[in-house]
JSON list of C-alpha atoms in Angstrom, two decimals:
[
{"chain": "Q", "resi": 1, "resn": "GLY", "atom": "CA", "xyz": [-10.51, 15.23, -15.51]},
{"chain": "Q", "resi": 2, "resn": "ALA", "atom": "CA", "xyz": [-8.84, 11.88, -14.93]},
{"chain": "Q", "resi": 3, "resn": "ALA", "atom": "CA", "xyz": [-5.53, 13.52, -14.06]},
{"chain": "Q", "resi": 4, "resn": "GLY", "atom": "CA", "xyz": [-7.13, 15.53, -11.27]},
{"chain": "Q", "resi": 5, "resn": "LEU", "atom": "CA", "xyz": [-8.87, 12.48, -9.81]},
{"chain": "Q", "resi": 6, "resn": "TYR", "atom": "CA", "xyz": [-5.61, 10.55, -9.94]},
{"chain": "Q", "resi": 7, "resn": "GLU", "atom": "CA", "xyz": [-3.78, 13.34, -8.14]},
{"chain": "Q", "resi": 8, "resn": "ILE", "atom": "CA", "xyz": [-6.35, 13.43, -5.32]},
{"chain": "Q", "resi": 9, "resn": "ALA", "atom": "CA", "xyz": [-6.26, 9.65, -4.83]},
{"chain": "Q", "resi": 10, "resn": "TYR", "atom": "CA", "xyz": [-2.48, 9.47, -5.12]},
{"chain": "Q", "resi": 11, "resn": "ARG", "atom": "CA", "xyz": [-1.89, 12.23, -2.57]},
{"chain": "Q", "resi": 12, "resn": "LEU", "atom": "CA", "xyz": [-4.04, 10.53, 0.06]},
{"chain": "Q", "resi": 13, "resn": "VAL", "atom": "CA", "xyz": [-2.67, 7.04, -0.53]},
{"chain": "Q", "resi": 14, "resn": "PHE", "atom": "CA", "xyz": [0.98, 8.06, -0.81]},
{"chain": "Q", "resi": 15, "resn": "GLN", "atom": "CA", "xyz": [0.88, 10.27, 2.29]},
{"chain": "Q", "resi": 16, "resn": "LEU", "atom": "CA", "xyz": [-0.49, 7.43, 4.41]},
{"chain": "Q", "resi": 17, "resn": "ARG", "atom": "CA", "xyz": [2.04, 5.06, 2.88]},
{"chain": "Q", "resi": 18, "resn": "ALA", "atom": "CA", "xyz": [4.76, 7.55, 3.86]},
{"chain": "Q", "resi": 19, "resn": "VAL", "atom": "CA", "xyz": [3.59, 7.33, 7.48]},
{"chain": "Q", "resi": 20, "resn": "LEU", "atom": "CA", "xyz": [3.93, 3.55, 7.43]},
{"chain": "Q", "resi": 21, "resn": "VAL", "atom": "CA", "xyz": [7.38, 3.71, 5.84]},
{"chain": "Q", "resi": 22, "resn": "ALA", "atom": "CA", "xyz": [8.60, 6.39, 8.25]},
{"chain": "Q", "resi": 23, "resn": "SER", "atom": "CA", "xyz": [7.70, 4.14, 11.18]},
{"chain": "Q", "resi": 24, "resn": "THR", "atom": "CA", "xyz": [9.93, 1.38, 9.77]},
{"chain": "Q", "resi": 25, "resn": "GLN", "atom": "CA", "xyz": [13.07, 3.43, 9.17]},
{"chain": "Q", "resi": 26, "resn": "VAL", "atom": "CA", "xyz": [14.23, 2.87, 12.74]},
{"chain": "Q", "resi": 27, "resn": "ILE", "atom": "CA", "xyz": [15.06, -0.68, 11.69]},
{"chain": "Q", "resi": 28, "resn": "VAL", "atom": "CA", "xyz": [18.14, 0.47, 9.74]},
{"chain": "Q", "resi": 29, "resn": "PRO", "atom": "CA", "xyz": [20.37, 1.26, 12.76]},
{"chain": "Q", "resi": 30, "resn": "ARG", "atom": "CA", "xyz": [19.31, -2.02, 14.37]},
{"chain": "Q", "resi": 31, "resn": "LEU", "atom": "CA", "xyz": [20.09, -4.03, 11.27]},
{"chain": "Q", "resi": 32, "resn": "THR", "atom": "CA", "xyz": [23.45, -2.30, 10.93]},
{"chain": "Q", "resi": 33, "resn": "HIS", "atom": "CA", "xyz": [24.29, -3.02, 14.57]},
{"chain": "Q", "resi": 34, "resn": "GLU", "atom": "CA", "xyz": [23.29, -6.67, 14.35]},
{"chain": "Q", "resi": 35, "resn": "ARG", "atom": "CA", "xyz": [25.21, -7.15, 11.12]},
{"chain": "Q", "resi": 36, "resn": "ALA", "atom": "CA", "xyz": [28.34, -5.61, 12.66]},
{"chain": "Q", "resi": 37, "resn": "ARG", "atom": "CA", "xyz": [28.02, -8.14, 15.51]},
{"chain": "Q", "resi": 38, "resn": "GLY", "atom": "CA", "xyz": [27.55, -10.99, 13.07]},
{"chain": "Q", "resi": 39, "resn": "SER", "atom": "CA", "xyz": [24.18, -11.74, 14.62]},
{"chain": "Q", "resi": 40, "resn": "ALA", "atom": "CA", "xyz": [21.19, -13.27, 12.85]},
{"chain": "Q", "resi": 41, "resn": "ALA", "atom": "CA", "xyz": [18.80, -11.21, 14.99]},
{"chain": "Q", "resi": 42, "resn": "GLY", "atom": "CA", "xyz": [18.66, -8.51, 12.33]},
{"chain": "Q", "resi": 43, "resn": "MET", "atom": "CA", "xyz": [17.07, -10.85, 9.83]},
{"chain": "Q", "resi": 44, "resn": "ALA", "atom": "CA", "xyz": [14.52, -11.84, 12.43]},
{"chain": "Q", "resi": 45, "resn": "ALA", "atom": "CA", "xyz": [13.74, -8.13, 12.82]},
{"chain": "Q", "resi": 46, "resn": "VAL", "atom": "CA", "xyz": [13.01, -7.88, 9.09]},
{"chain": "Q", "resi": 47, "resn": "THR", "atom": "CA", "xyz": [10.61, -10.80, 9.35]},
{"chain": "Q", "resi": 48, "resn": "LYS", "atom": "CA", "xyz": [8.84, -9.46, 12.44]},
{"chain": "Q", "resi": 49, "resn": "LEU", "atom": "CA", "xyz": [8.45, -5.96, 10.99]},
{"chain": "Q", "resi": 50, "resn": "THR", "atom": "CA", "xyz": [7.11, -7.37, 7.72]},
{"chain": "Q", "resi": 51, "resn": "ALA", "atom": "CA", "xyz": [4.55, -9.36, 9.72]},
{"chain": "Q", "resi": 52, "resn": "SER", "atom": "CA", "xyz": [3.51, -6.21, 11.58]},
{"chain": "Q", "resi": 53, "resn": "LEU", "atom": "CA", "xyz": [3.04, -4.33, 8.31]},
{"chain": "Q", "resi": 54, "resn": "LEU", "atom": "CA", "xyz": [0.95, -7.18, 6.92]},
{"chain": "Q", "resi": 55, "resn": "ARG", "atom": "CA", "xyz": [-1.32, -6.91, 9.95]},
{"chain": "Q", "resi": 56, "resn": "LEU", "atom": "CA", "xyz": [-1.57, -3.15, 9.47]},
{"chain": "Q", "resi": 57, "resn": "ALA", "atom": "CA", "xyz": [-2.26, -3.39, 5.75]},
{"chain": "Q", "resi": 58, "resn": "GLY", "atom": "CA", "xyz": [-5.91, -4.39, 6.17]},
{"chain": "Q", "resi": 59, "resn": "PRO", "atom": "CA", "xyz": [-6.96, -1.61, 8.56]},
{"chain": "Q", "resi": 60, "resn": "THR", "atom": "CA", "xyz": [-5.03, 0.90, 6.44]},
{"chain": "Q", "resi": 61, "resn": "LEU", "atom": "CA", "xyz": [-6.85, -0.24, 3.30]},
{"chain": "Q", "resi": 62, "resn": "TRP", "atom": "CA", "xyz": [-10.28, 0.12, 4.90]},
{"chain": "Q", "resi": 63, "resn": "ALA", "atom": "CA", "xyz": [-9.40, 3.51, 6.41]},
{"chain": "Q", "resi": 64, "resn": "ILE", "atom": "CA", "xyz": [-8.34, 4.91, 3.03]},
{"chain": "Q", "resi": 65, "resn": "LEU", "atom": "CA", "xyz": [-11.40, 3.55, 1.25]},
{"chain": "Q", "resi": 66, "resn": "ILE", "atom": "CA", "xyz": [-13.70, 5.10, 3.86]},
{"chain": "Q", "resi": 67, "resn": "ALA", "atom": "CA", "xyz": [-11.83, 8.42, 3.76]},
{"chain": "Q", "resi": 68, "resn": "LEU", "atom": "CA", "xyz": [-11.91, 8.74, -0.04]},
{"chain": "Q", "resi": 69, "resn": "PRO", "atom": "CA", "xyz": [-15.64, 9.63, -0.33]},
{"chain": "Q", "resi": 70, "resn": "LEU", "atom": "CA", "xyz": [-15.20, 12.33, 2.32]},
{"chain": "Q", "resi": 71, "resn": "LEU", "atom": "CA", "xyz": [-12.20, 13.73, 0.45]},
{"chain": "Q", "resi": 72, "resn": "SER", "atom": "CA", "xyz": [-14.10, 13.60, -2.83]},
{"chain": "Q", "resi": 73, "resn": "ALA", "atom": "CA", "xyz": [-17.10, 15.42, -1.32]},
{"chain": "Q", "resi": 74, "resn": "ALA", "atom": "CA", "xyz": [-14.87, 18.09, 0.22]},
{"chain": "Q", "resi": 75, "resn": "LEU", "atom": "CA", "xyz": [-12.81, 18.78, -2.92]},
{"chain": "Q", "resi": 76, "resn": "LEU", "atom": "CA", "xyz": [-15.26, 18.05, -5.74]},
{"chain": "Q", "resi": 77, "resn": "GLY", "atom": "CA", "xyz": [-18.66, 18.62, -4.16]},
{"chain": "Q", "resi": 78, "resn": "ARG", "atom": "CA", "xyz": [-19.65, 15.08, -5.11]},
{"chain": "Q", "resi": 79, "resn": "VAL", "atom": "CA", "xyz": [-18.59, 11.51, -4.49]},
{"chain": "Q", "resi": 80, "resn": "ASP", "atom": "CA", "xyz": [-16.89, 10.54, -7.74]},
{"chain": "Q", "resi": 81, "resn": "GLY", "atom": "CA", "xyz": [-17.00, 6.80, -8.44]},
{"chain": "Q", "resi": 82, "resn": "MET", "atom": "CA", "xyz": [-13.87, 6.88, -10.58]},
{"chain": "Q", "resi": 83, "resn": "LEU", "atom": "CA", "xyz": [-11.94, 8.53, -7.75]},
{"chain": "Q", "resi": 84, "resn": "LEU", "atom": "CA", "xyz": [-12.93, 5.63, -5.50]},
{"chain": "Q", "resi": 85, "resn": "VAL", "atom": "CA", "xyz": [-11.73, 3.12, -8.10]},
{"chain": "Q", "resi": 86, "resn": "TYR", "atom": "CA", "xyz": [-8.43, 4.98, -8.53]},
{"chain": "Q", "resi": 87, "resn": "GLY", "atom": "CA", "xyz": [-8.02, 5.07, -4.77]},
{"chain": "Q", "resi": 88, "resn": "LEU", "atom": "CA", "xyz": [-8.65, 1.33, -4.38]},
{"chain": "Q", "resi": 89, "resn": "THR", "atom": "CA", "xyz": [-6.18, 0.46, -7.16]},
{"chain": "Q", "resi": 90, "resn": "LEU", "atom": "CA", "xyz": [-3.43, 2.72, -5.85]},
{"chain": "Q", "resi": 91, "resn": "THR", "atom": "CA", "xyz": [-3.97, 1.62, -2.26]},
{"chain": "Q", "resi": 92, "resn": "LEU", "atom": "CA", "xyz": [-3.51, -2.06, -3.09]},
{"chain": "Q", "resi": 93, "resn": "ALA", "atom": "CA", "xyz": [-0.31, -1.35, -5.03]},
{"chain": "Q", "resi": 94, "resn": "TRP", "atom": "CA", "xyz": [1.30, 0.94, -2.46]},
{"chain": "Q", "resi": 95, "resn": "LEU", "atom": "CA", "xyz": [0.40, -1.34, 0.44]},
{"chain": "Q", "resi": 96, "resn": "VAL", "atom": "CA", "xyz": [2.34, -4.13, -1.29]},
{"chain": "Q", "resi": 97, "resn": "ASN", "atom": "CA", "xyz": [5.18, -1.64, -1.61]},
{"chain": "Q", "resi": 98, "resn": "ALA", "atom": "CA", "xyz": [4.96, -0.69, 2.08]},
{"chain": "Q", "resi": 99, "resn": "VAL", "atom": "CA", "xyz": [5.06, -4.34, 3.16]},
{"chain": "Q", "resi": 100, "resn": "ALA", "atom": "CA", "xyz": [8.26, -4.75, 1.10]},
{"chain": "Q", "resi": 101, "resn": "VAL", "atom": "CA", "xyz": [10.06, -1.85, 2.87]},
{"chain": "Q", "resi": 102, "resn": "PRO", "atom": "CA", "xyz": [11.69, -3.92, 5.66]},
{"chain": "Q", "resi": 103, "resn": "ALA", "atom": "CA", "xyz": [13.10, -6.31, 3.05]},
{"chain": "Q", "resi": 104, "resn": "TYR", "atom": "CA", "xyz": [14.30, -3.29, 1.05]},
{"chain": "Q", "resi": 105, "resn": "PHE", "atom": "CA", "xyz": [16.16, -1.95, 4.09]},
{"chain": "Q", "resi": 106, "resn": "GLY", "atom": "CA", "xyz": [17.51, -5.43, 4.78]},
{"chain": "Q", "resi": 107, "resn": "ASN", "atom": "CA", "xyz": [18.98, -5.56, 1.27]},
{"chain": "Q", "resi": 108, "resn": "PHE", "atom": "CA", "xyz": [20.43, -2.10, 1.77]},
{"chain": "Q", "resi": 109, "resn": "VAL", "atom": "CA", "xyz": [22.22, -3.09, 4.98]},
{"chain": "Q", "resi": 110, "resn": "ASP", "atom": "CA", "xyz": [23.40, -6.38, 3.44]},
{"chain": "Q", "resi": 111, "resn": "GLY", "atom": "CA", "xyz": [24.82, -4.53, 0.45]},
{"chain": "Q", "resi": 112, "resn": "ALA", "atom": "CA", "xyz": [22.42, -6.25, -1.94]},
{"chain": "Q", "resi": 113, "resn": "LEU", "atom": "CA", "xyz": [21.89, -3.02, -3.83]},
{"chain": "Q", "resi": 114, "resn": "ARG", "atom": "CA", "xyz": [21.62, -4.77, -7.17]},
{"chain": "Q", "resi": 115, "resn": "THR", "atom": "CA", "xyz": [18.32, -6.30, -6.06]},
{"chain": "Q", "resi": 116, "resn": "ASN", "atom": "CA", "xyz": [16.97, -2.92, -5.00]},
{"chain": "Q", "resi": 117, "resn": "ARG", "atom": "CA", "xyz": [18.08, -1.35, -8.26]},
{"chain": "Q", "resi": 118, "resn": "THR", "atom": "CA", "xyz": [16.43, -4.19, -10.17]},
{"chain": "Q", "resi": 119, "resn": "SER", "atom": "CA", "xyz": [13.20, -3.46, -8.30]},
{"chain": "Q", "resi": 120, "resn": "HIS", "atom": "CA", "xyz": [13.27, 0.18, -9.38]},
{"chain": "Q", "resi": 121, "resn": "LEU", "atom": "CA", "xyz": [14.11, -0.82, -12.95]},
{"chain": "Q", "resi": 122, "resn": "VAL", "atom": "CA", "xyz": [11.17, -3.25, -13.05]},
{"chain": "Q", "resi": 123, "resn": "MET", "atom": "CA", "xyz": [8.86, -0.48, -11.82]},
{"chain": "Q", "resi": 124, "resn": "LEU", "atom": "CA", "xyz": [10.17, 1.94, -14.43]},
{"chain": "Q", "resi": 125, "resn": "VAL", "atom": "CA", "xyz": [9.92, -0.43, -17.39]},
{"chain": "Q", "resi": 126, "resn": "ALA", "atom": "CA", "xyz": [6.60, -1.93, -16.31]},
{"chain": "Q", "resi": 127, "resn": "ALA", "atom": "CA", "xyz": [5.08, 1.52, -15.72]},
{"chain": "Q", "resi": 128, "resn": "ALA", "atom": "CA", "xyz": [6.09, 2.60, -19.22]},
{"chain": "Q", "resi": 129, "resn": "VAL", "atom": "CA", "xyz": [4.91, -0.60, -20.91]},
{"chain": "Q", "resi": 130, "resn": "LEU", "atom": "CA", "xyz": [1.79, -1.41, -18.90]},
{"chain": "Q", "resi": 131, "resn": "GLY", "atom": "CA", "xyz": [0.73, 2.19, -18.29]},
{"chain": "Q", "resi": 132, "resn": "THR", "atom": "CA", "xyz": [1.04, 3.15, -21.96]},
{"chain": "Q", "resi": 133, "resn": "SER", "atom": "CA", "xyz": [-0.56, 0.03, -23.44]},
{"chain": "Q", "resi": 134, "resn": "ALA", "atom": "CA", "xyz": [-3.41, -0.08, -20.92]},
{"chain": "Q", "resi": 135, "resn": "GLY", "atom": "CA", "xyz": [-3.93, 3.65, -21.31]},
{"chain": "Q", "resi": 136, "resn": "ILE", "atom": "CA", "xyz": [-4.40, 3.28, -25.06]},
{"chain": "Q", "resi": 137, "resn": "PHE", "atom": "CA", "xyz": [-7.21, 0.77, -24.61]},
{"chain": "Q", "resi": 138, "resn": "PHE", "atom": "CA", "xyz": [-8.77, 1.88, -21.31]},
{"chain": "Q", "resi": 139, "resn": "SER", "atom": "CA", "xyz": [-7.88, 5.56, -21.04]},
{"chain": "Q", "resi": 140, "resn": "GLY", "atom": "CA", "xyz": [-7.21, 6.97, -17.57]},
{"chain": "Q", "resi": 141, "resn": "LEU", "atom": "CA", "xyz": [-8.26, 3.86, -15.69]},
{"chain": "Q", "resi": 142, "resn": "GLY", "atom": "CA", "xyz": [-5.86, 1.78, -17.77]},
{"chain": "Q", "resi": 143, "resn": "VAL", "atom": "CA", "xyz": [-2.96, 4.09, -16.89]},
{"chain": "Q", "resi": 144, "resn": "VAL", "atom": "CA", "xyz": [-3.75, 3.87, -13.18]},
{"chain": "Q", "resi": 145, "resn": "VAL", "atom": "CA", "xyz": [-4.08, 0.08, -13.22]},
{"chain": "Q", "resi": 146, "resn": "GLY", "atom": "CA", "xyz": [-0.94, -0.31, -15.35]},
{"chain": "Q", "resi": 147, "resn": "THR", "atom": "CA", "xyz": [1.24, 1.88, -13.15]},
{"chain": "Q", "resi": 148, "resn": "SER", "atom": "CA", "xyz": [-0.17, 0.27, -10.00]},
{"chain": "Q", "resi": 149, "resn": "LEU", "atom": "CA", "xyz": [0.75, -3.15, -11.34]},
{"chain": "Q", "resi": 150, "resn": "ALA", "atom": "CA", "xyz": [4.24, -1.80, -12.03]},
{"chain": "Q", "resi": 151, "resn": "VAL", "atom": "CA", "xyz": [4.61, -0.71, -8.40]},
{"chain": "Q", "resi": 152, "resn": "ALA", "atom": "CA", "xyz": [3.39, -4.11, -7.18]},
{"chain": "Q", "resi": 153, "resn": "LEU", "atom": "CA", "xyz": [5.75, -5.99, -9.52]},
{"chain": "Q", "resi": 154, "resn": "GLY", "atom": "CA", "xyz": [8.76, -3.95, -8.43]},
{"chain": "Q", "resi": 155, "resn": "SER", "atom": "CA", "xyz": [7.86, -4.52, -4.80]},
{"chain": "Q", "resi": 156, "resn": "ALA", "atom": "CA", "xyz": [7.48, -8.25, -5.45]},
{"chain": "Q", "resi": 157, "resn": "VAL", "atom": "CA", "xyz": [11.09, -8.36, -6.62]},
{"chain": "Q", "resi": 158, "resn": "ILE", "atom": "CA", "xyz": [12.16, -7.14, -3.18]},
{"chain": "Q", "resi": 159, "resn": "LEU", "atom": "CA", "xyz": [9.96, -9.64, -1.36]},
{"chain": "Q", "resi": 160, "resn": "VAL", "atom": "CA", "xyz": [11.17, -12.54, -3.49]},
{"chain": "Q", "resi": 161, "resn": "SER", "atom": "CA", "xyz": [14.79, -11.60, -2.75]},
{"chain": "Q", "resi": 162, "resn": "ARG", "atom": "CA", "xyz": [14.14, -12.33, 0.96]},
{"chain": "Q", "resi": 163, "resn": "ARG", "atom": "CA", "xyz": [11.80, -15.26, 0.36]},
{"chain": "Q", "resi": 164, "resn": "HIS", "atom": "CA", "xyz": [13.72, -17.72, 2.56]},
{"chain": "Q", "resi": 165, "resn": "GLU", "atom": "CA", "xyz": [13.43, -15.43, 5.59]},
{"chain": "Q", "resi": 166, "resn": "LEU", "atom": "CA", "xyz": [9.91, -14.24, 4.88]},
{"chain": "Q", "resi": 167, "resn": "ALA", "atom": "CA", "xyz": [8.71, -17.82, 4.49]},
{"chain": "Q", "resi": 168, "resn": "THR", "atom": "CA", "xyz": [9.09, -18.14, 8.28]},
{"chain": "Q", "resi": 169, "resn": "ILE", "atom": "CA", "xyz": [6.71, -15.24, 9.03]},
{"chain": "Q", "resi": 170, "resn": "ARG", "atom": "CA", "xyz": [4.23, -15.74, 11.85]},
{"chain": "Q", "resi": 171, "resn": "LEU", "atom": "CA", "xyz": [1.41, -13.24, 11.78]},
{"chain": "Q", "resi": 172, "resn": "ASP", "atom": "CA", "xyz": [0.00, -14.15, 15.21]},
{"chain": "Q", "resi": 173, "resn": "VAL", "atom": "CA", "xyz": [-3.37, -12.76, 14.18]},
{"chain": "Q", "resi": 174, "resn": "THR", "atom": "CA", "xyz": [-5.59, -11.96, 17.16]},
{"chain": "Q", "resi": 175, "resn": "ARG", "atom": "CA", "xyz": [-9.34, -11.73, 17.55]},
{"chain": "Q", "resi": 176, "resn": "ALA", "atom": "CA", "xyz": [-8.96, -7.96, 17.59]},
{"chain": "Q", "resi": 177, "resn": "ASP", "atom": "CA", "xyz": [-7.32, -8.15, 14.13]},
{"chain": "Q", "resi": 178, "resn": "TYR", "atom": "CA", "xyz": [-10.26, -10.15, 12.81]},
{"chain": "Q", "resi": 179, "resn": "ALA", "atom": "CA", "xyz": [-12.73, -7.74, 14.39]},
{"chain": "Q", "resi": 180, "resn": "VAL", "atom": "CA", "xyz": [-11.03, -4.61, 13.03]},
{"chain": "Q", "resi": 181, "resn": "ASN", "atom": "CA", "xyz": [-10.80, -6.04, 9.52]},
{"chain": "Q", "resi": 182, "resn": "ALA", "atom": "CA", "xyz": [-14.38, -7.29, 9.57]},
{"chain": "Q", "resi": 183, "resn": "VAL", "atom": "CA", "xyz": [-15.70, -3.91, 10.68]},
{"chain": "Q", "resi": 184, "resn": "GLY", "atom": "CA", "xyz": [-13.45, -2.13, 8.19]},
{"chain": "Q", "resi": 185, "resn": "LEU", "atom": "CA", "xyz": [-14.55, -4.35, 5.31]},
{"chain": "Q", "resi": 186, "resn": "LEU", "atom": "CA", "xyz": [-18.23, -3.86, 6.14]},
{"chain": "Q", "resi": 187, "resn": "GLY", "atom": "CA", "xyz": [-17.73, -0.11, 6.52]},
{"chain": "Q", "resi": 188, "resn": "ALA", "atom": "CA", "xyz": [-15.89, 0.24, 3.21]},
{"chain": "Q", "resi": 189, "resn": "ALA", "atom": "CA", "xyz": [-18.45, -1.95, 1.44]},
{"chain": "Q", "resi": 190, "resn": "ALA", "atom": "CA", "xyz": [-21.29, 0.17, 2.84]},
{"chain": "Q", "resi": 191, "resn": "VAL", "atom": "CA", "xyz": [-19.59, 3.39, 1.73]},
{"chain": "Q", "resi": 192, "resn": "TYR", "atom": "CA", "xyz": [-19.05, 2.10, -1.81]},
{"chain": "Q", "resi": 193, "resn": "PHE", "atom": "CA", "xyz": [-22.61, 0.76, -1.97]},
{"chain": "Q", "resi": 194, "resn": "VAL", "atom": "CA", "xyz": [-24.03, 4.15, -0.98]},
{"chain": "Q", "resi": 195, "resn": "ALA", "atom": "CA", "xyz": [-21.68, 5.89, -3.43]},
{"chain": "Q", "resi": 196, "resn": "ALA", "atom": "CA", "xyz": [-22.96, 3.66, -6.24]},
{"chain": "Q", "resi": 197, "resn": "ALA", "atom": "CA", "xyz": [-26.59, 4.35, -5.34]},
{"chain": "Q", "resi": 198, "resn": "THR", "atom": "CA", "xyz": [-28.47, 7.47, -6.38]},
{"chain": "Q", "resi": 199, "resn": "VAL", "atom": "CA", "xyz": [-28.68, 9.26, -3.04]},
{"chain": "Q", "resi": 200, "resn": "PRO", "atom": "CA", "xyz": [-28.09, 12.90, -2.04]},
{"chain": "Q", "resi": 201, "resn": "LEU", "atom": "CA", "xyz": [-24.52, 13.97, -1.28]},
{"chain": "Q", "resi": 202, "resn": "ASP", "atom": "CA", "xyz": [-25.21, 14.65, 2.38]},
{"chain": "Q", "resi": 203, "resn": "ARG", "atom": "CA", "xyz": [-26.35, 11.06, 2.90]},
{"chain": "Q", "resi": 204, "resn": "GLU", "atom": "CA", "xyz": [-23.20, 9.77, 1.22]},
{"chain": "Q", "resi": 205, "resn": "VAL", "atom": "CA", "xyz": [-21.13, 11.90, 3.56]},
{"chain": "Q", "resi": 206, "resn": "TYR", "atom": "CA", "xyz": [-23.10, 10.70, 6.58]},
{"chain": "Q", "resi": 207, "resn": "ALA", "atom": "CA", "xyz": [-22.56, 7.10, 5.52]},
{"chain": "Q", "resi": 208, "resn": "ALA", "atom": "CA", "xyz": [-18.80, 7.62, 5.28]},
{"chain": "Q", "resi": 209, "resn": "LEU", "atom": "CA", "xyz": [-18.69, 9.39, 8.64]},
{"chain": "Q", "resi": 210, "resn": "LEU", "atom": "CA", "xyz": [-20.75, 6.62, 10.25]},
{"chain": "Q", "resi": 211, "resn": "ALA", "atom": "CA", "xyz": [-18.45, 3.96, 8.75]}
]
């Protein structure tokens, strides 16, 4: 059912999000050290790490979208279109959340815990309101979209709280970034196109593996 598809998509997306977040936790000791010295370098670290996560967000998105059909085939014996939609929706929401993690840690070190608590409160209220109302009209898909929007809104609160610092972000996008994202986009688009077409399961799996 819808709950099972959601669980599969959520597990994959959240586990990969956890990897991204774990790689950013080393910023906390640095921020604490810089704050104790009265240095502004810590805030620059938040900006630089946020920029790095923004550059990683695209490749991560494409990787998850390409992996979802393989996961669906392995667990369900078919490539389920609704699972792919759930995965796309959850991925977009949790990537916004992952990008907001450096700012979250920055607020934590600065003692701006009220902002972080407000973010969690926004997620909680929005998930209840949007998830319930959208679920009534659009069933399982509505719940997924509603709760994903709640995650994105709560994360936006964190990003807005550091807007003056984050406004100075320089992504320094390279040709390799463009190439990786172009290939990833084409690969994900091909996988979804094949999944939407009426083709045997083995060909869908081959398409995902090739992508």
